[in-house]
Amino acid sequence: MITEWLKKAIETSGLSQAEIARLMSERLGRSIERAAVNKMLKGPGPGGRQILADELIAIAAITGVTPPLPPDGDNVKQSSTKNFATVSLNGYVQGGVWTDKPEWPQADWREMTIAPIDEYPDATLYACQVRGKSMNKVFPEGTLLIWVNIHEVGEIPISGKRYIVRRSRNDGQEFEMTVKTYIRNQSGEWLVSESDDPESQGAIKLASPGRDQIEIIGRVIRSIREE
């Protein structure tokens, strides 16, 4: 079903595979080759490949053709049940990059469907895309993270779990959205990177003096990436 939708979407748009690949690269912040689009058209199996959720969302936005809900066995990787949850893809997380807005404008948010999260059946689910290397041991660049707002679900941070973190400085004029592992031990509370990149390694101690305001806003409950 998804493969047929993709063929129709590309035909309807009048764009070439190369143009689709270029526009996807711009939207997703990573390189998508024309050959990758060609493989998506073939579907999973020899010579083809599956379509990731963020890729499906990007194609829908580029072509203006709404995708169907994927049933069991189709080629959207994380879909393995006929019951779906709706998730808002609302931005990216990238350590060390400061912007004037903590997330995308709401008009740019995109909805995606995933298998339901049994642990949080009534919570609002959010998705963001990982950029950079600050957590690449567990979340390679391009990974989609599904998260819940800890204030909405009434949770306090749990040591060893991974969280969406918002930092602000200059009286809230600049923001950094990132993902870190929360560690609580005898020396205090820490936000830790899990990276093999020396420049991305390090830890932030919470409740320590500094010019940055740090807020843990969401707990990561699922990650989606291409194997």
mmCIF file of C-alpha atoms in Angstrom:
data_model
loop_
_atom_site.group_PDB
_atom_site.id
_atom_site.type_symbol
_atom_site.label_atom_id
_atom_site.label_comp_id
_atom_site.label_asym_id
_atom_site.label_seq_id
_atom_site.Cartn_x
_atom_site.Cartn_y
_atom_site.Cartn_z
ATOM 1 C CA MET A 1 0.000 0.000 0.000
ATOM 2 C CA ILE A 2 2.737 2.498 0.908
ATOM 3 C CA THR A 3 4.717 1.671 -2.240
ATOM 4 C CA GLU A 4 1.658 2.321 -4.428
ATOM 5 C CA TRP A 5 1.016 5.572 -2.550
ATOM 6 C CA LEU A 6 4.612 6.660 -3.173
ATOM 7 C CA LYS A 7 4.329 5.976 -6.896
ATOM 8 C CA LYS A 8 1.084 7.955 -7.080
ATOM 9 C CA ALA A 9 2.502 10.818 -4.999
ATOM 10 C CA ILE A 10 5.542 11.217 -7.257
ATOM 11 C CA GLU A 11 3.441 11.001 -10.419
ATOM 12 C CA THR A 12 0.948 13.552 -9.071
ATOM 13 C CA SER A 13 3.693 15.990 -8.104
ATOM 14 C CA GLY A 14 5.345 15.881 -11.520
ATOM 15 C CA LEU A 15 8.733 15.829 -9.812
ATOM 16 C CA SER A 16 11.594 13.562 -10.782
ATOM 17 C CA GLN A 17 13.176 11.120 -8.362
ATOM 18 C CA ALA A 18 16.233 13.387 -8.212
ATOM 19 C CA GLU A 19 14.080 16.395 -7.322
ATOM 20 C CA ILE A 20 12.232 14.406 -4.646
ATOM 21 C CA ALA A 21 15.588 13.324 -3.181
ATOM 22 C CA ARG A 22 16.894 16.908 -3.134
ATOM 23 C CA LEU A 23 13.776 18.288 -1.446
ATOM 24 C CA MET A 24 13.770 15.451 1.105
ATOM 25 C CA SER A 25 17.411 16.185 1.925
ATOM 26 C CA GLU A 26 16.542 19.822 2.582
ATOM 27 C CA ARG A 27 13.620 18.932 4.843
ATOM 28 C CA LEU A 28 15.285 16.127 6.760
ATOM 29 C CA GLY A 29 18.716 17.671 7.184
ATOM 30 C CA ARG A 30 20.520 14.607 5.849
ATOM 31 C CA SER A 31 21.511 13.419 2.407
ATOM 32 C CA ILE A 32 18.901 11.418 0.487
ATOM 33 C CA GLU A 33 20.189 10.099 -2.841
ATOM 34 C CA ARG A 34 18.041 9.561 -5.926
ATOM 35 C CA ALA A 35 18.945 5.875 -5.670
ATOM 36 C CA ALA A 36 17.297 5.777 -2.224
ATOM 37 C CA VAL A 37 14.022 7.060 -3.683
ATOM 38 C CA ASN A 38 14.261 4.420 -6.406
ATOM 39 C CA LYS A 39 14.687 1.721 -3.739
ATOM 40 C CA MET A 40 11.680 3.029 -1.810
ATOM 41 C CA LEU A 41 9.603 2.606 -4.970
ATOM 42 C CA LYS A 42 10.587 -1.070 -5.093
ATOM 43 C CA GLY A 43 9.534 -1.662 -1.494
ATOM 44 C CA PRO A 44 11.197 -3.951 1.044
ATOM 45 C CA GLY A 45 13.102 -6.911 -0.297
ATOM 46 C CA PRO A 46 15.964 -7.454 -2.744
ATOM 47 C CA GLY A 47 16.979 -4.223 -4.405
ATOM 48 C CA GLY A 48 14.532 -2.138 -2.380
ATOM 49 C CA ARG A 49 14.183 -0.703 1.080
ATOM 50 C CA GLN A 50 11.652 0.427 3.661
ATOM 51 C CA ILE A 51 10.429 3.996 4.080
ATOM 52 C CA LEU A 52 11.160 5.619 7.451
ATOM 53 C CA ALA A 53 8.445 7.601 9.174
ATOM 54 C CA ASP A 54 10.167 10.974 8.771
ATOM 55 C CA GLU A 55 10.772 10.211 5.082
ATOM 56 C CA LEU A 56 7.089 9.443 4.564
ATOM 57 C CA ILE A 57 6.139 12.724 6.241
ATOM 58 C CA ALA A 58 8.615 14.649 4.087
ATOM 59 C CA ILE A 59 7.323 13.070 0.861
ATOM 60 C CA ALA A 60 3.729 13.843 1.829
ATOM 61 C CA ALA A 61 4.641 17.487 2.460
ATOM 62 C CA ILE A 62 6.599 17.769 -0.805
ATOM 63 C CA THR A 63 3.989 16.131 -3.025
ATOM 64 C CA GLY A 64 0.830 17.231 -1.206
ATOM 65 C CA VAL A 65 -0.518 13.664 -1.292
ATOM 66 C CA THR A 66 -1.706 12.285 2.057
ATOM 67 C CA PRO A 67 -0.347 8.813 2.865
ATOM 68 C CA PRO A 68 -2.652 5.991 3.967
ATOM 69 C CA LEU A 69 -2.468 4.374 7.387
ATOM 70 C CA PRO A 70 -0.026 1.487 6.883
ATOM 71 C CA PRO A 71 -1.397 -1.998 7.676
ATOM 72 C CA ASP A 72 0.547 -4.971 8.989
ATOM 73 C CA GLY A 73 3.383 -6.088 6.778
ATOM 74 C CA ASP A 74 3.719 -2.935 4.700
ATOM 75 C CA ASN A 75 6.966 -1.048 4.426
ATOM 76 C CA VAL A 76 6.843 1.679 7.047
ATOM 77 C CA LYS A 77 9.353 0.255 9.445
ATOM 78 C CA GLN A 78 7.851 0.902 12.871
ATOM 79 C CA SER A 79 4.276 -0.028 11.957
ATOM 80 C CA SER A 80 3.516 -3.532 13.164
ATOM 81 C CA THR A 81 -0.061 -3.256 14.404
ATOM 82 C CA LYS A 82 -3.414 -2.111 13.088
ATOM 83 C CA ASN A 83 -3.867 0.166 16.078
ATOM 84 C CA PHE A 84 -2.045 3.452 15.743
ATOM 85 C CA ALA A 85 -1.099 6.440 17.839
ATOM 86 C CA THR A 86 -0.791 9.934 16.399
ATOM 87 C CA VAL A 87 2.449 11.813 17.017
ATOM 88 C CA SER A 88 3.401 15.430 16.285
ATOM 89 C CA LEU A 89 6.832 15.806 14.676
ATOM 90 C CA ASN A 90 7.711 19.251 15.995
ATOM 91 C CA GLY A 91 11.429 19.837 15.620
ATOM 92 C CA TYR A 92 14.930 18.480 15.979
ATOM 93 C CA VAL A 93 17.378 18.058 18.846
ATOM 94 C CA GLN A 94 21.031 18.934 18.348
ATOM 95 C CA GLY A 95 23.492 19.649 21.119
ATOM 96 C CA GLY A 96 25.580 22.784 20.779
ATOM 97 C CA VAL A 97 23.297 24.526 18.286
ATOM 98 C CA TRP A 98 21.488 27.622 19.566
ATOM 99 C CA THR A 99 18.437 29.155 17.879
ATOM 100 C CA ASP A 100 15.933 31.909 18.599
ATOM 101 C CA LYS A 101 13.080 29.380 18.836
ATOM 102 C CA PRO A 102 12.965 26.156 20.879
ATOM 103 C CA GLU A 103 11.040 24.234 18.217
ATOM 104 C CA TRP A 104 9.555 24.546 14.748
ATOM 105 C CA PRO A 105 6.634 26.948 14.290
ATOM 106 C CA GLN A 106 3.437 24.994 14.963
ATOM 107 C CA ALA A 107 2.332 25.522 11.365
ATOM 108 C CA ASP A 108 5.308 23.357 10.329
ATOM 109 C CA TRP A 109 4.475 20.472 12.672
ATOM 110 C CA ARG A 110 3.677 17.192 10.956
ATOM 111 C CA GLU A 111 1.610 14.267 12.162
ATOM 112 C CA MET A 112 2.823 10.692 11.930
ATOM 113 C CA THR A 113 1.403 7.359 13.030
ATOM 114 C CA ILE A 114 3.156 4.765 15.158
ATOM 115 C CA ALA A 115 2.258 1.682 17.142
ATOM 116 C CA PRO A 116 0.552 2.781 20.375
ATOM 117 C CA ILE A 117 2.513 3.410 23.574
ATOM 118 C CA ASP A 118 0.790 1.237 26.173
ATOM 119 C CA GLU A 119 2.606 2.923 29.056
ATOM 120 C CA TYR A 120 1.077 6.314 28.187
ATOM 121 C CA PRO A 121 -2.317 5.596 26.550
ATOM 122 C CA ASP A 122 -3.719 9.082 27.175
ATOM 123 C CA ALA A 123 -0.611 11.261 26.936
ATOM 124 C CA THR A 124 0.172 13.610 24.052
ATOM 125 C CA LEU A 125 3.036 12.113 22.053
ATOM 126 C CA TYR A 126 5.735 14.175 20.354
ATOM 127 C CA ALA A 127 8.486 13.313 17.900
ATOM 128 C CA CYS A 128 11.748 15.030 17.068
ATOM 129 C CA GLN A 129 14.698 14.176 14.891
ATOM 130 C CA VAL A 130 18.254 13.772 16.153
ATOM 131 C CA ARG A 131 20.976 15.819 14.514
ATOM 132 C CA GLY A 132 24.657 15.805 15.374
ATOM 133 C CA LYS A 133 26.812 13.350 17.313
ATOM 134 C CA SER A 134 26.157 14.170 20.967
ATOM 135 C CA MET A 135 24.229 10.878 21.545
ATOM 136 C CA ASN A 136 25.372 8.828 18.570
ATOM 137 C CA LYS A 137 26.203 5.726 20.613
ATOM 138 C CA VAL A 138 22.476 5.200 21.129
ATOM 139 C CA PHE A 139 20.795 7.644 18.713
ATOM 140 C CA PRO A 140 22.631 7.988 15.366
ATOM 141 C CA GLU A 141 21.935 11.124 13.359
ATOM 142 C CA GLY A 142 18.509 10.947 11.731
ATOM 143 C CA THR A 143 16.920 8.895 14.506
ATOM 144 C CA LEU A 144 13.356 9.863 15.385
ATOM 145 C CA LEU A 145 12.649 10.111 19.109
ATOM 146 C CA ILE A 146 9.147 9.696 20.485
ATOM 147 C CA TRP A 147 8.651 11.468 23.813
ATOM 148 C CA VAL A 148 6.089 12.553 26.382
ATOM 149 C CA ASN A 149 6.042 15.775 28.389
ATOM 150 C CA ILE A 150 7.044 14.833 31.939
ATOM 151 C CA HIS A 151 4.896 17.609 33.389
ATOM 152 C CA GLU A 152 1.801 16.273 31.627
ATOM 153 C CA VAL A 153 2.342 12.703 32.827
ATOM 154 C CA GLY A 154 3.451 13.800 36.306
ATOM 155 C CA GLU A 155 6.853 12.115 36.325
ATOM 156 C CA ILE A 156 10.136 13.110 37.894
ATOM 157 C CA PRO A 157 13.341 12.227 36.009
ATOM 158 C CA ILE A 158 14.537 8.643 36.464
ATOM 159 C CA SER A 159 18.261 7.965 36.626
ATOM 160 C CA GLY A 160 19.490 6.136 33.529
ATOM 161 C CA LYS A 161 16.620 7.249 31.306
ATOM 162 C CA ARG A 162 17.016 9.631 28.364
ATOM 163 C CA TYR A 163 15.316 13.001 28.204
ATOM 164 C CA ILE A 164 14.605 15.917 25.915
ATOM 165 C CA VAL A 165 16.302 18.961 27.438
ATOM 166 C CA ARG A 166 15.752 22.648 26.738
ATOM 167 C CA ARG A 167 18.443 25.188 27.584
ATOM 168 C CA SER A 168 17.959 28.928 27.334
ATOM 169 C CA ARG A 169 20.268 31.896 27.799
ATOM 170 C CA ASN A 170 20.367 35.637 27.247
ATOM 171 C CA ASP A 171 17.058 36.027 29.114
ATOM 172 C CA GLY A 172 15.353 33.433 26.964
ATOM 173 C CA GLN A 173 16.468 34.884 23.635
ATOM 174 C CA GLU A 174 18.411 31.784 22.583
ATOM 175 C CA PHE A 175 17.491 28.127 22.919
ATOM 176 C CA GLU A 176 19.140 24.760 22.557
ATOM 177 C CA MET A 177 17.082 21.583 22.291
ATOM 178 C CA THR A 178 19.033 18.428 22.943
ATOM 179 C CA VAL A 179 18.719 14.884 24.268
ATOM 180 C CA LYS A 180 20.738 13.628 27.212
ATOM 181 C CA THR A 181 20.915 10.749 29.660
ATOM 182 C CA TYR A 182 19.855 11.733 33.167
ATOM 183 C CA ILE A 183 22.090 10.399 35.960
ATOM 184 C CA ARG A 184 21.507 10.896 39.675
ATOM 185 C CA ASN A 185 24.251 9.791 42.085
ATOM 186 C CA GLN A 186 26.020 10.887 45.258
ATOM 187 C CA SER A 187 27.691 13.788 43.477
ATOM 188 C CA GLY A 188 24.396 15.238 42.244
ATOM 189 C CA GLU A 189 22.194 15.254 39.140
ATOM 190 C CA TRP A 190 23.792 15.172 35.706
ATOM 191 C CA LEU A 191 22.847 15.317 32.050
ATOM 192 C CA VAL A 192 25.302 13.115 30.184
ATOM 193 C CA SER A 193 26.183 12.688 26.500
ATOM 194 C CA GLU A 194 26.648 9.193 25.061
ATOM 195 C CA SER A 195 28.967 9.823 22.149
ATOM 196 C CA ASP A 196 32.119 8.464 20.530
ATOM 197 C CA ASP A 197 32.977 11.984 19.332
ATOM 198 C CA PRO A 198 35.458 13.657 21.742
ATOM 199 C CA GLU A 199 34.018 17.098 21.002
ATOM 200 C CA SER A 200 30.504 15.935 21.874
ATOM 201 C CA GLN A 201 31.334 14.160 25.124
ATOM 202 C CA GLY A 202 30.705 15.727 28.482
ATOM 203 C CA ALA A 203 28.170 16.237 31.242
ATOM 204 C CA ILE A 204 26.097 19.106 32.618
ATOM 205 C CA LYS A 205 25.496 19.308 36.336
ATOM 206 C CA LEU A 206 22.015 20.437 37.263
ATOM 207 C CA ALA A 207 21.421 23.074 39.931
ATOM 208 C CA SER A 208 24.911 24.499 39.441
ATOM 209 C CA PRO A 209 25.554 28.227 38.957
ATOM 210 C CA GLY A 210 25.624 29.350 35.349
ATOM 211 C CA ARG A 211 24.139 31.671 32.797
ATOM 212 C CA ASP A 212 22.031 28.944 31.160
ATOM 213 C CA GLN A 213 18.591 27.913 32.336
ATOM 214 C CA ILE A 214 18.119 24.170 31.948
ATOM 215 C CA GLU A 215 14.774 22.371 31.888
ATOM 216 C CA ILE A 216 14.083 18.677 31.412
ATOM 217 C CA ILE A 217 10.850 18.650 29.449
ATOM 218 C CA GLY A 218 10.305 15.180 28.019
ATOM 219 C CA ARG A 219 11.124 11.533 28.525
ATOM 220 C CA VAL A 220 12.180 9.557 25.453
ATOM 221 C CA ILE A 221 10.016 6.454 25.242
ATOM 222 C CA ARG A 222 10.799 5.121 21.775
ATOM 223 C CA SER A 223 13.344 5.614 19.012
ATOM 224 C CA ILE A 224 12.906 4.835 15.328
ATOM 225 C CA ARG A 225 15.803 4.472 12.941
ATOM 226 C CA GLU A 226 16.956 2.548 9.899
ATOM 227 C CA GLU A 227 18.961 -0.570 10.721
#
